[in-house]
Short mmCIF file of C-alpha atoms and ligand atoms in Angstrom, two decimals:
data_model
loop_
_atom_site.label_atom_id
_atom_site.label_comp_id
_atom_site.label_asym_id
_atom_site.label_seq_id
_atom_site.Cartn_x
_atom_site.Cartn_y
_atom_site.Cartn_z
CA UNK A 1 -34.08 0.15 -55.65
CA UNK A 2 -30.55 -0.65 -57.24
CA UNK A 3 -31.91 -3.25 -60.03
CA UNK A 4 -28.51 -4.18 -60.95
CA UNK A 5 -27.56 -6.08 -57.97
CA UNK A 6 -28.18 -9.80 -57.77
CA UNK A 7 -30.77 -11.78 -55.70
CA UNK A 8 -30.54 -15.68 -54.41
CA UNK A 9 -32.45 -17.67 -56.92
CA UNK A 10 -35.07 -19.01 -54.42
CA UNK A 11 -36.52 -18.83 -51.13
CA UNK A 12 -34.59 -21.67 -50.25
CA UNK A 13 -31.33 -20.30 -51.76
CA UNK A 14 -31.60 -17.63 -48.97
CA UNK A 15 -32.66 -19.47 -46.32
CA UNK A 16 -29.05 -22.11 -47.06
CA UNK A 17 -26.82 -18.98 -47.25
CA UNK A 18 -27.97 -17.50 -43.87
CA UNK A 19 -27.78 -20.81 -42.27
CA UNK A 20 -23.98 -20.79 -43.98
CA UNK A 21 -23.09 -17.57 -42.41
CA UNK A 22 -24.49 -18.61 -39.08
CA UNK A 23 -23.19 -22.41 -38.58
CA UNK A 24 -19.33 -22.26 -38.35
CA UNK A 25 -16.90 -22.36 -35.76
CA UNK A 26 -19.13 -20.44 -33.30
CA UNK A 27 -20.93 -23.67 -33.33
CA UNK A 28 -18.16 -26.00 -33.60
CA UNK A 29 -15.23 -24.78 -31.85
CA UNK A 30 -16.33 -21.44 -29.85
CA UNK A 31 -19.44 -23.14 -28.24
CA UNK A 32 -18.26 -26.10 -27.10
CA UNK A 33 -15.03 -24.67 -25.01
CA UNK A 34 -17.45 -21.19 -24.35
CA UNK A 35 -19.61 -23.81 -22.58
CA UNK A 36 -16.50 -25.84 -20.92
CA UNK A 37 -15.54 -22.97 -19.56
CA UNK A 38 -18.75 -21.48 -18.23
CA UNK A 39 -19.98 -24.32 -16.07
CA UNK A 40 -22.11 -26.51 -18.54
CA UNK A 41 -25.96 -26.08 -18.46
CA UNK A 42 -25.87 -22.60 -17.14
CA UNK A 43 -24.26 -21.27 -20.20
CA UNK A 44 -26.03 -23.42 -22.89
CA UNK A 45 -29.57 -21.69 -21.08
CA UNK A 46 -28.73 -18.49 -21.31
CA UNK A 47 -27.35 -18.83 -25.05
CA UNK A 48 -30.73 -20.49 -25.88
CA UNK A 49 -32.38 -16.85 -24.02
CA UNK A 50 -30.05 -14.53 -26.22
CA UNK A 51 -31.05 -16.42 -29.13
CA UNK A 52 -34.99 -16.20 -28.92
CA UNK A 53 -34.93 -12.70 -27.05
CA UNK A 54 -32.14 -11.22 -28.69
CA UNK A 55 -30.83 -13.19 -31.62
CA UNK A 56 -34.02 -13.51 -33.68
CA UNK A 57 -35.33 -9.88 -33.60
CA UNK A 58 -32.55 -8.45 -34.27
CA UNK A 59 -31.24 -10.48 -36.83
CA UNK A 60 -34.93 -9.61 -38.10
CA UNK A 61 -33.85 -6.04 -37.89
CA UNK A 62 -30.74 -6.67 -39.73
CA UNK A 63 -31.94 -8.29 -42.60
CA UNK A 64 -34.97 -5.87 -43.18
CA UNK A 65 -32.36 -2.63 -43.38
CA UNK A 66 -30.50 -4.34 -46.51
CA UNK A 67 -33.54 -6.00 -48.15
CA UNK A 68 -35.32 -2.40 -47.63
CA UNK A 69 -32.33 -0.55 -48.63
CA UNK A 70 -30.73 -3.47 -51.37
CA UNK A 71 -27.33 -1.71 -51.51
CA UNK A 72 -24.28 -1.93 -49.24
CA UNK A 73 -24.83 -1.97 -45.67
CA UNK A 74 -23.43 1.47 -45.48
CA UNK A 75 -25.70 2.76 -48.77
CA UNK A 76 -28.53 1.04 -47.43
CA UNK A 77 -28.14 2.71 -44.07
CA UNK A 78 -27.33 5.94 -45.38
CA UNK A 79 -30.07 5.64 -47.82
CA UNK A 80 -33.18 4.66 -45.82
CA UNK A 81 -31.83 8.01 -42.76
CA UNK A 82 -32.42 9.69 -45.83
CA UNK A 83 -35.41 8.82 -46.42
CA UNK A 84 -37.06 8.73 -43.30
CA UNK A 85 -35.60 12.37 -42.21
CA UNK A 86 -33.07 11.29 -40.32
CA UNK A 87 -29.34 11.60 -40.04
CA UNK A 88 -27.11 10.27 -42.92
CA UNK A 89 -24.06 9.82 -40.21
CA UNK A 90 -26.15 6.52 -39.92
CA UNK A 91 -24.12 4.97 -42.79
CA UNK A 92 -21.18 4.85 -40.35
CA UNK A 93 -23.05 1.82 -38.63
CA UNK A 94 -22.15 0.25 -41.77
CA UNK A 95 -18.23 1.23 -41.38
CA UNK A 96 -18.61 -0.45 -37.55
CA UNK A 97 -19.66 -3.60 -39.18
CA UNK A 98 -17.04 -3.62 -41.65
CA UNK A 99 -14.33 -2.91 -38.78
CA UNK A 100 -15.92 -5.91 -36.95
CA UNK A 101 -15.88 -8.24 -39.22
CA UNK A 102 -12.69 -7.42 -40.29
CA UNK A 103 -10.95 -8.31 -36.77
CA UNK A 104 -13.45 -11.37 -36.91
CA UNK A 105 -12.09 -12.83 -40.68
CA UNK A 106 -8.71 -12.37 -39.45
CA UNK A 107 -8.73 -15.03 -36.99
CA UNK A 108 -11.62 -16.67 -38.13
CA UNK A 109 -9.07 -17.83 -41.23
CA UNK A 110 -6.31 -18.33 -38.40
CA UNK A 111 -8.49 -21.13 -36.88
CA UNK A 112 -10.17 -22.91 -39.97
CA UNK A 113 -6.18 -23.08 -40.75
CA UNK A 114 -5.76 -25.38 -38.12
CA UNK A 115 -8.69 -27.63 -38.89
CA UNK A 116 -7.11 -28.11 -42.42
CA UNK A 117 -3.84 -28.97 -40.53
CA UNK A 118 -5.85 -31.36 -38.59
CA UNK A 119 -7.57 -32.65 -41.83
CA UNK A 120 -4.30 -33.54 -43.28
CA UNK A 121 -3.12 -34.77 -40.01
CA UNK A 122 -5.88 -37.33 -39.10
CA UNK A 123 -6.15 -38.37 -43.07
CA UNK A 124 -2.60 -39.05 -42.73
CA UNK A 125 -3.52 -40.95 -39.78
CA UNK A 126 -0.57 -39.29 -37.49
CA UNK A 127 -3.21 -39.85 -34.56
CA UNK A 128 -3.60 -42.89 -34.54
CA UNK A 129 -2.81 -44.88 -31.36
CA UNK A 130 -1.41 -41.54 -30.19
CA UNK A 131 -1.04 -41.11 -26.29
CA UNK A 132 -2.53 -38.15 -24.97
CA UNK A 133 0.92 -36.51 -23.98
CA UNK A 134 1.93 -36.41 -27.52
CA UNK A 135 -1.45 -35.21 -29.04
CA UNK A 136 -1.25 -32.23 -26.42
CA UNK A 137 2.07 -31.78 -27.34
CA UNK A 138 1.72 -32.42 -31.51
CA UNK A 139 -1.23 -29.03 -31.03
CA UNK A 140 1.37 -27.02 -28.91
CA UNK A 141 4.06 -27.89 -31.83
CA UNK A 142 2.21 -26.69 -34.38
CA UNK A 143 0.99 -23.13 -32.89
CA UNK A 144 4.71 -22.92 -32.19
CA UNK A 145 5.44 -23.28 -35.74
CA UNK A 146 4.52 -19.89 -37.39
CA UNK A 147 5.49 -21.27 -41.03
CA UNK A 148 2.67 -24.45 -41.03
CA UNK A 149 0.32 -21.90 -38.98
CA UNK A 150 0.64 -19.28 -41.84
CA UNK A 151 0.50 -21.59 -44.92
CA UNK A 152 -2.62 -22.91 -43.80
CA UNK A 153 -4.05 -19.25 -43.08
CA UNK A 154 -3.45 -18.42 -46.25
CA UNK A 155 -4.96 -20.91 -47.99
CA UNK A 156 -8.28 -21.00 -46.77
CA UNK A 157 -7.75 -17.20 -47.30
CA UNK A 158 -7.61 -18.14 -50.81
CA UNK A 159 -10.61 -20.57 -50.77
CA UNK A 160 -12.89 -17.83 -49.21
CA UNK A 161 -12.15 -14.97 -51.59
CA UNK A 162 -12.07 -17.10 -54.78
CA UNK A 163 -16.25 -18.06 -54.19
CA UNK A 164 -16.41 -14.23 -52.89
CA UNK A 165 -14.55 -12.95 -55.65
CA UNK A 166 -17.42 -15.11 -57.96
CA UNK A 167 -19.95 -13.32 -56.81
CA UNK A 168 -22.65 -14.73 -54.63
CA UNK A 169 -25.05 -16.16 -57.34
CA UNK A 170 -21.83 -17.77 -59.20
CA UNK A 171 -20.14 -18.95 -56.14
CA UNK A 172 -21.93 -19.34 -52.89
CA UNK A 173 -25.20 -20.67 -53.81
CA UNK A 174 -23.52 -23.59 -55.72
CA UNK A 175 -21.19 -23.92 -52.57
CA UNK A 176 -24.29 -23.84 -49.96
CA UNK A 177 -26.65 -26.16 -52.09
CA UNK A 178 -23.80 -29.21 -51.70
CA UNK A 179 -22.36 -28.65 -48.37
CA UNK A 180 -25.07 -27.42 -45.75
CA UNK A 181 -27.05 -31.25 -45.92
CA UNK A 182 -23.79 -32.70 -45.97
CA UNK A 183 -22.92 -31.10 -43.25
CA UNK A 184 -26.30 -32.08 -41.00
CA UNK A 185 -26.00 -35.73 -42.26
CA UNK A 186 -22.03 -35.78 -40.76
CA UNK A 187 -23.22 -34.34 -37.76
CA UNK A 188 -26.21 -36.52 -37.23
CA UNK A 189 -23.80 -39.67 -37.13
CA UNK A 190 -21.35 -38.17 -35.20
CA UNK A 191 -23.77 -37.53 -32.33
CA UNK A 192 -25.30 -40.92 -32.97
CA UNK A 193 -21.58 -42.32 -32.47
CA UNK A 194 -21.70 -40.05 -29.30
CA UNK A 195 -24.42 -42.05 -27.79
CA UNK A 196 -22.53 -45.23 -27.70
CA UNK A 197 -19.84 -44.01 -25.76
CA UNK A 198 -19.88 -44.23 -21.70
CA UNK A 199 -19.30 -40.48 -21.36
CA UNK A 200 -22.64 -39.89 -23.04
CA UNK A 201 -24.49 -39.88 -19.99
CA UNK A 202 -22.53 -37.52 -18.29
CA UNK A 203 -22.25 -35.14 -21.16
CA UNK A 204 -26.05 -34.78 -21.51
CA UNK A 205 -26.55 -34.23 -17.45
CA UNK A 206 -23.79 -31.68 -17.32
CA UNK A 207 -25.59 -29.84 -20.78
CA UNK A 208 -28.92 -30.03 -19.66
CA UNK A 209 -29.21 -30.11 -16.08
CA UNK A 210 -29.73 -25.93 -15.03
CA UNK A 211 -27.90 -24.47 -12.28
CA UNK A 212 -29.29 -21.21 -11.42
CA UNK A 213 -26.10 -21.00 -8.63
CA UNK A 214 -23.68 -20.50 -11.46
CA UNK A 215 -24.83 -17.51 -13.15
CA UNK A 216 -22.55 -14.69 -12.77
CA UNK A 217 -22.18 -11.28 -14.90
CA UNK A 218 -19.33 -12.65 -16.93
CA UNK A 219 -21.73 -15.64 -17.87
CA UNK A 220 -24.20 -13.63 -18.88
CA UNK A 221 -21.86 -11.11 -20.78
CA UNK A 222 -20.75 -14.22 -22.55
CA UNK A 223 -24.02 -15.71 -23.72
CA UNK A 224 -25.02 -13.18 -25.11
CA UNK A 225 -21.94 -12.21 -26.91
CA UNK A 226 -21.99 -15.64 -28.02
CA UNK A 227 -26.04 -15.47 -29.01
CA UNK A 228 -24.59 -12.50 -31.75
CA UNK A 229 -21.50 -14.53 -32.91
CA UNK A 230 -23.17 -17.53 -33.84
CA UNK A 231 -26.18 -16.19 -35.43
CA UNK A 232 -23.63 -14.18 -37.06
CA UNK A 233 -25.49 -10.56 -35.75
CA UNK A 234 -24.30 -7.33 -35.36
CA UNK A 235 -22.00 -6.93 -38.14
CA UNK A 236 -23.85 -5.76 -40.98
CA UNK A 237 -22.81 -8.95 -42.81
CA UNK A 238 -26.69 -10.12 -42.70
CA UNK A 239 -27.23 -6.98 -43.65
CA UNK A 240 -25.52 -7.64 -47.07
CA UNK A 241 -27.24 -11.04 -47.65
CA UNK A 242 -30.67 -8.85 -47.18
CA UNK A 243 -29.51 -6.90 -49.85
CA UNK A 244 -29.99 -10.07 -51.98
CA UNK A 245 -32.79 -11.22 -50.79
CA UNK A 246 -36.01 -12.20 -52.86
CA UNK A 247 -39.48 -10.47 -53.17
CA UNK A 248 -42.16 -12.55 -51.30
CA UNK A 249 -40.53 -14.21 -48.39
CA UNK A 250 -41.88 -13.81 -45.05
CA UNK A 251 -38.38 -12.94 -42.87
CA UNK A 252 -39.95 -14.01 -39.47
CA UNK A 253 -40.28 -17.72 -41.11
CA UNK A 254 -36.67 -17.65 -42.75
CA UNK A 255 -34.88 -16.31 -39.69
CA UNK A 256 -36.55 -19.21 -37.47
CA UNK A 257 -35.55 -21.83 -39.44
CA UNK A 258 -31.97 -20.43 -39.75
CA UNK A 259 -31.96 -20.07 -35.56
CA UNK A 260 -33.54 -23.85 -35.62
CA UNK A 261 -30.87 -24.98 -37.81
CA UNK A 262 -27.94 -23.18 -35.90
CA UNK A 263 -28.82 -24.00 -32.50
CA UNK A 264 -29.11 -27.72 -33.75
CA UNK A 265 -25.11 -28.18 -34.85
CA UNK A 266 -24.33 -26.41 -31.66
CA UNK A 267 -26.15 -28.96 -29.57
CA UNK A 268 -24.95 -31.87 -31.76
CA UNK A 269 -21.52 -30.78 -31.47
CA UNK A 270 -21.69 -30.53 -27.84
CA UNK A 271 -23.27 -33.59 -27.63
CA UNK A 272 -20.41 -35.02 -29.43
CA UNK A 273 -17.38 -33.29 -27.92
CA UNK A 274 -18.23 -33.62 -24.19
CA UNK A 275 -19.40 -37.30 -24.84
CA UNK A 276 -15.86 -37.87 -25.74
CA UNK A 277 -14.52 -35.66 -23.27
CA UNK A 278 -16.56 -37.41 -20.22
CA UNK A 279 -15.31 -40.98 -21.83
CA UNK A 280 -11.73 -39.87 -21.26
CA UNK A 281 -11.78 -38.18 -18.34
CA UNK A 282 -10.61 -34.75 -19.43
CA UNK A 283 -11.17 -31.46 -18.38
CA UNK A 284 -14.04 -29.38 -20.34
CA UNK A 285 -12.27 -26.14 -19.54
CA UNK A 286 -9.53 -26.57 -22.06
CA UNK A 287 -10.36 -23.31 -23.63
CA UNK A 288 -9.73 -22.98 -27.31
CA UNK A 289 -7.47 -25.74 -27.62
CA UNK A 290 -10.24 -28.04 -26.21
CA UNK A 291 -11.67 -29.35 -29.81
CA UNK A 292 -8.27 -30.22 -31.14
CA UNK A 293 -6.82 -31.23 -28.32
CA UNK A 294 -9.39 -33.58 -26.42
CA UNK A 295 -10.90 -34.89 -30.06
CA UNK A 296 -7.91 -36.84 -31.54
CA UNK A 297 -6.98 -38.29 -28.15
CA UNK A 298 -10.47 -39.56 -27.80
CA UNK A 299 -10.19 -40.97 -31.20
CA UNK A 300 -6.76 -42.45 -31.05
CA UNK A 301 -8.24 -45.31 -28.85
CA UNK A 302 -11.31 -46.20 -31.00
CA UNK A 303 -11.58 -47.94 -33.75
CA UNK A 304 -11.62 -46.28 -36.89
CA UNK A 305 -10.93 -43.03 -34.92
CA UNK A 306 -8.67 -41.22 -37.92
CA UNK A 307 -11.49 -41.75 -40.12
CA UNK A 308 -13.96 -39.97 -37.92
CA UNK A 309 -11.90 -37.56 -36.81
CA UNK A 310 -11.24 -36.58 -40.90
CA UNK A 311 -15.10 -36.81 -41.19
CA UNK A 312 -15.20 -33.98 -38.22
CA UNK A 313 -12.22 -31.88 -39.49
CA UNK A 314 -13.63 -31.73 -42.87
CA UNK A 315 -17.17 -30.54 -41.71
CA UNK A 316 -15.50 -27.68 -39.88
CA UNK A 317 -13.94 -26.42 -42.59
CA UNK A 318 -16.85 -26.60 -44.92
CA UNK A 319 -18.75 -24.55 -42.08
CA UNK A 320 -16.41 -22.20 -41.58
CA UNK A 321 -15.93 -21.70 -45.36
CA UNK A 322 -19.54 -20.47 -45.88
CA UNK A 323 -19.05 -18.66 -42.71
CA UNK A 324 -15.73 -16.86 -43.63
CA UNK A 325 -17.33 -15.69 -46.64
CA UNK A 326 -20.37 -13.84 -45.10
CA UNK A 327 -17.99 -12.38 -43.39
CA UNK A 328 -15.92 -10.73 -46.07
CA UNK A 329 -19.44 -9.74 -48.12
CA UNK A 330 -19.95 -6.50 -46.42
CA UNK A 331 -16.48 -5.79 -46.89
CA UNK A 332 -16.24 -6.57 -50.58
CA UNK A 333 -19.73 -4.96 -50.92
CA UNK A 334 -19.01 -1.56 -49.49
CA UNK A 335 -15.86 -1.63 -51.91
CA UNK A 336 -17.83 -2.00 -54.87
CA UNK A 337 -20.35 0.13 -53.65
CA UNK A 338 -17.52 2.79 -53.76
CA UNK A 339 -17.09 1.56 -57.74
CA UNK A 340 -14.54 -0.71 -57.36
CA UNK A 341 -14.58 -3.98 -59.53
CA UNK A 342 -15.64 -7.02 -57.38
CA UNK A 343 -12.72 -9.16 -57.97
CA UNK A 344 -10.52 -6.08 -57.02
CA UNK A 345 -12.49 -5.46 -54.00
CA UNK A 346 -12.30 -9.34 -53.00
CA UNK A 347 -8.18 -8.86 -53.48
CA UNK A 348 -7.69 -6.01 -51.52
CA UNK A 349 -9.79 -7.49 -48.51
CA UNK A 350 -8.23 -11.10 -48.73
CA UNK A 351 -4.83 -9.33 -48.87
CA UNK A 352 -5.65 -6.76 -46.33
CA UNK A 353 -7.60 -8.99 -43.53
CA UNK A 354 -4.49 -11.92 -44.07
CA UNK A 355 -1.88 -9.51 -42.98
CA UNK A 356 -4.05 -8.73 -39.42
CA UNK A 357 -4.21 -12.25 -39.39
CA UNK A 358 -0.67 -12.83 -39.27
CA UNK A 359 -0.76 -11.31 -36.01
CA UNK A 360 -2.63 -14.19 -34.60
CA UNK A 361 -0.63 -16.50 -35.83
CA UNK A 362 2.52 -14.83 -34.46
CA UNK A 363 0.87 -14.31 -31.00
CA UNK A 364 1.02 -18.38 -30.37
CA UNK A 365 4.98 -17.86 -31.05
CA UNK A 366 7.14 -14.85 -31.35
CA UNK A 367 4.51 -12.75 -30.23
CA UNK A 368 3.64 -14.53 -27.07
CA UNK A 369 4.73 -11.90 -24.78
CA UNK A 370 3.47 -9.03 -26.19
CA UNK A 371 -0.01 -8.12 -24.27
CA UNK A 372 -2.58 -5.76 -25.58
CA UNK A 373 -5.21 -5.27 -22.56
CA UNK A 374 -4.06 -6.65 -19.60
CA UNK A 375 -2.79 -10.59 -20.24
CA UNK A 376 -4.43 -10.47 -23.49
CA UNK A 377 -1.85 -11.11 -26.68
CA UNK A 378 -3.33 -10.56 -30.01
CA UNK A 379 -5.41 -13.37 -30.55
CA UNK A 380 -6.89 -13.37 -27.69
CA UNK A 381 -8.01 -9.93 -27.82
CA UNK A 382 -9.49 -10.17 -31.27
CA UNK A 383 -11.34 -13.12 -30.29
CA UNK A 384 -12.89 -11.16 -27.43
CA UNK A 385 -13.83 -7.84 -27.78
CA UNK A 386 -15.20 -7.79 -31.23
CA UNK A 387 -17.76 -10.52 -30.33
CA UNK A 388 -18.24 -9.69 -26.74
CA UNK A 389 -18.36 -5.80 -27.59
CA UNK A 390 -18.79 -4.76 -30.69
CA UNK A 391 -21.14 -7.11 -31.77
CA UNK A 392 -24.08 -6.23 -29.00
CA UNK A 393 -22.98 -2.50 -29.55
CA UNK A 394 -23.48 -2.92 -33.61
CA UNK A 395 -26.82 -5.36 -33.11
CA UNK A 396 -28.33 -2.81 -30.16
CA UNK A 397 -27.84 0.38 -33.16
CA UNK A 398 -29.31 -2.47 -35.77
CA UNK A 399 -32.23 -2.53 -33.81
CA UNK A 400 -32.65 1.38 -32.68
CA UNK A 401 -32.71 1.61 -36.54
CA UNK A 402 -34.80 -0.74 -37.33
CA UNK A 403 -37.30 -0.49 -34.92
CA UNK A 404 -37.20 3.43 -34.25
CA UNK A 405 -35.39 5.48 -36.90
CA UNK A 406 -35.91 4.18 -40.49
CA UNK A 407 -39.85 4.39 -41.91
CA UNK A 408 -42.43 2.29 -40.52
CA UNK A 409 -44.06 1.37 -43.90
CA UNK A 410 -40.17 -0.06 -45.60
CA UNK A 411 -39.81 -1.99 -42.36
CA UNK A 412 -43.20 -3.61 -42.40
CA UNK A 413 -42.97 -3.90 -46.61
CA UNK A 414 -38.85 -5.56 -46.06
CA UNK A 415 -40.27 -7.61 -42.92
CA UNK A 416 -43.15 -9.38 -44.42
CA UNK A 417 -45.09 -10.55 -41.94
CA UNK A 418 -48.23 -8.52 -42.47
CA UNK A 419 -49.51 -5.64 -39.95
CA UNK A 420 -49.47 -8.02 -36.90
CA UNK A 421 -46.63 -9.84 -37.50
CA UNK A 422 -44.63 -5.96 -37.87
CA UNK A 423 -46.11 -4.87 -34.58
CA UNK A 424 -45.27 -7.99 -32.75
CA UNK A 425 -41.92 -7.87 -34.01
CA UNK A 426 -41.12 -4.09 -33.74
CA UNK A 427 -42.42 -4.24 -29.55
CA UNK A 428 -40.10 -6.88 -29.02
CA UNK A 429 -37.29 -4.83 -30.48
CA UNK A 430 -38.15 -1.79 -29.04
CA UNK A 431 -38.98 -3.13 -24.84
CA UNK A 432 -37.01 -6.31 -25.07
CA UNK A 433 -34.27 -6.67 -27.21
CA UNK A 434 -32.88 -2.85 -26.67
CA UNK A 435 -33.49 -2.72 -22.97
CA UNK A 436 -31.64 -6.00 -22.41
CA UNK A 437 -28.77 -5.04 -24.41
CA UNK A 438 -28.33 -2.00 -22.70
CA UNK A 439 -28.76 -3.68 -19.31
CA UNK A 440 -25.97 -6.11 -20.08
CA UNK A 441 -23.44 -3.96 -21.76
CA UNK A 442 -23.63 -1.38 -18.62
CA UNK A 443 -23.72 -4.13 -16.17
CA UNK A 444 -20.83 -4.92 -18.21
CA UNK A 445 -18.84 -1.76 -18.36
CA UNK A 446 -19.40 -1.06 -14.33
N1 LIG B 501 -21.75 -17.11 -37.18
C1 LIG B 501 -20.42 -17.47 -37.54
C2 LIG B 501 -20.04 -18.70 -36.73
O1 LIG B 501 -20.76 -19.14 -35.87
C3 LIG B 501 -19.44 -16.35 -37.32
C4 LIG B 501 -19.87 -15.02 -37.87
C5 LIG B 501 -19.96 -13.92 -37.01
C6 LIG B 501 -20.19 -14.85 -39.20
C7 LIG B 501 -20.37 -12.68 -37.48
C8 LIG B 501 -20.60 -13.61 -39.69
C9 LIG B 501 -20.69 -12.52 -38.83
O2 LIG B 501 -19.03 -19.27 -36.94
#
């Protein structure tokens, strides 16, 4: 065990900074216009599937390989193969996670650059009264506008790796203490707002009434790509916060909560955005313009609205903030796993991970035209395939190391949920969660 590294203060501590890395714009932004674009109800089910079948064990299984291991993902990985006889080539799991999250930061940051331009915006109150032709077209002027686009990238570039660059006892914990119940109480009274609205109705039957008609592979391909991005799975970036985590805490208990918690902003968010989208009339297929497209234009006509729509713009960005900087942990980690110093390693990735990231911002302007797999043009391939691929491909290995390859005894010691609790868990892994991976990907691929 590497007694150097640091550990969250409390139980608590750990359970905040998981919840951090999980509640972000996969709950905010992704799910609502995931769901507007998969038919409502039908989606929101089979997320809530992923989640308890998929999700939970092997975000179980990701957790337990860093606590057991407490190094870098790739150490940890390497380490434990090691140790139970197996391959060391294992540690290149570790390398898969750092690619993903990588692709992941760099238009993560692209996108919690527009909610700052949207916090400035509605503080300044430039949406106020606003007709919905010149909302529309105020989002379309800005992606066309490379310059705004890029300064706001790379400031909340510089926002993430400054608390990463602290450390995670120095910066995070601080961070995650003040903003995650800030966060829940902004929510709470936005979805409260929600209910007095005439689209509320509508929203909740179109959320919550199932449809087993409107199932179809890609559906299901992107539930449960979804299920792995919001819980923030399959990336070895849990994997680093395992690392840190304290002696004596049963992960089964920790990793509910955190699901309990995530699930909950999704469904208050969605509650929220399709109330207002119902009320106006719009179309919840937008795609990933639909949150800051359809949410000022809704606001414009109320009341208030530029003060609520600031109250929204600024709890996205505190989400994504924690978010952003689980993501750049394993990346930082593995650097100064290598001996580098950790505000060095923090640098190099911030530097590094903003330059990819100009390529999203370019692909809404000069850029438009150039395609990458089929239609796709930069951003929308990086805000496909990593989640919907690599992420099930890195959680499905997660789990076949978890539950089959590393020993028996570390797992059950790093999982902490006694002999029965272990076997419960590891069955699940082993005849649910890998099986139904594999099923999905293939159905997938063919
Ligand atoms: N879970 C985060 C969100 O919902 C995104 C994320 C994905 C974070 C993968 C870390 C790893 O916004």
């Amino acid at each position: 065990m590497n007694e150097t590294l640091e550990r969250w203060s409390s139980r608590r501590a750990f359970i905040l900074a998981v919840t951090g890395a999980a509640v972000g714009l996969g709950n905010i932004w992704r799910f609502p216009y995931m769901t507007g674009e998969n038919g409502g109800s039908t989606f929101l089910l089979l997320y809530i599937a992923f989640v308890l079948l998929l999700g939970l064990p092997v975000m179980m299984a990701e957790i337990l390989i860093g606590r057991a291991g407490r190094r870098s993902p790739m150490q940890s990985l390497g380490h434990l193969a090691r140790a139970a006889g197996a391959s060391p080539h294992w540690r290149w799991l570790g390398v898969f996670g750092v690619i993903t999250v990588f692709f992941i930061l760099s238009f993560y940051s692209v996108v919690s650059g527009w909610s700052i331009e949207y916090l400035v915006e509605s503080i300044n109150g430039n949406f106020a009264g606003g007709t919905p032709q010149a909302i529309g077209a105020n989002f379309n002027d800005f992606l066309a506008d490379p310059l705004r686009m890029t300064f706001n990238h790379t400031l909340f570039m510089l926002l993430t790796m400054s608390v990463v660059a602290a450390g995670i006892s120095g910066g995070l914990e601080k961070l995650n203490n003040l903003l995650m119940p800030l966060l829940y109480l902004l929510l709470i009274v936005l979805a409260v707002y929600a209910t007095t609205t005439h689209g509320f109705g509508t929203a909740m039957a179109w959320l919550f009434t199932p449809d087993a008609s409107a199932i179809t592979l890609s559906v299901v391909l992107n539930a449960m790509g979804h299920a792995f991005f919001t819980l923030a799975v399959g990336a070895c970036a849990l994997m680093a916060y395992g690392a840190y985590m304290p002696d004596h805490q049963s992960l089964p208990r920790a990793v509910a909560a955190v699901a309990v918690l995530d699930v909950l902003v999704a469904l208050l968010s969605g509650i929220a955005i399709f109330s207002v989208v119902f009320s106006q009339g719009m179309d919840p297929g937008e795609g990933p313009g639909l949150m800051f497209v359809t949410l000022p234009i809704a606001f414009a006509e109320l009341p208030g609205g530029s003060l609520w729509l600031a109250i929204f713009f600024l709890l996205l960005l505190l989400a994504t903030w924690t978010s952003s900087i689980n993501l750049a942990e394993p990346m930082v980690a593995t650097l100064q796993g290598a001996g580098l110093k950790r505000g060095r390693s923090a640098a190099l990735v911030g530097v590094a991970v903003w330059a990819v990231g100009l390529l999203s911002v370019l692909s809404f302007s000069t850029m438009a035209d150039v395609h990458w797999i089929g239609e796709m043009n930069f951003f929308d391939l990086v805000t496909t395939v990593p989640t919907d691929f690599f992420l099930p491909v890195g959680g499905l290995l997660i789990a076949i190391f978890a539950a089959w390859v590393m020993s028996a005894e570390a797992a059950e010691r790093a999982l902490d949920a006694g002999p029965g609790g272990f076997r419960t868990w590891r069955a699940l892994v082993r005849y649910v969660s890998i099986p139904l991976v594999v099923v999905v990907l293939l159905s997938g691929l063919f």
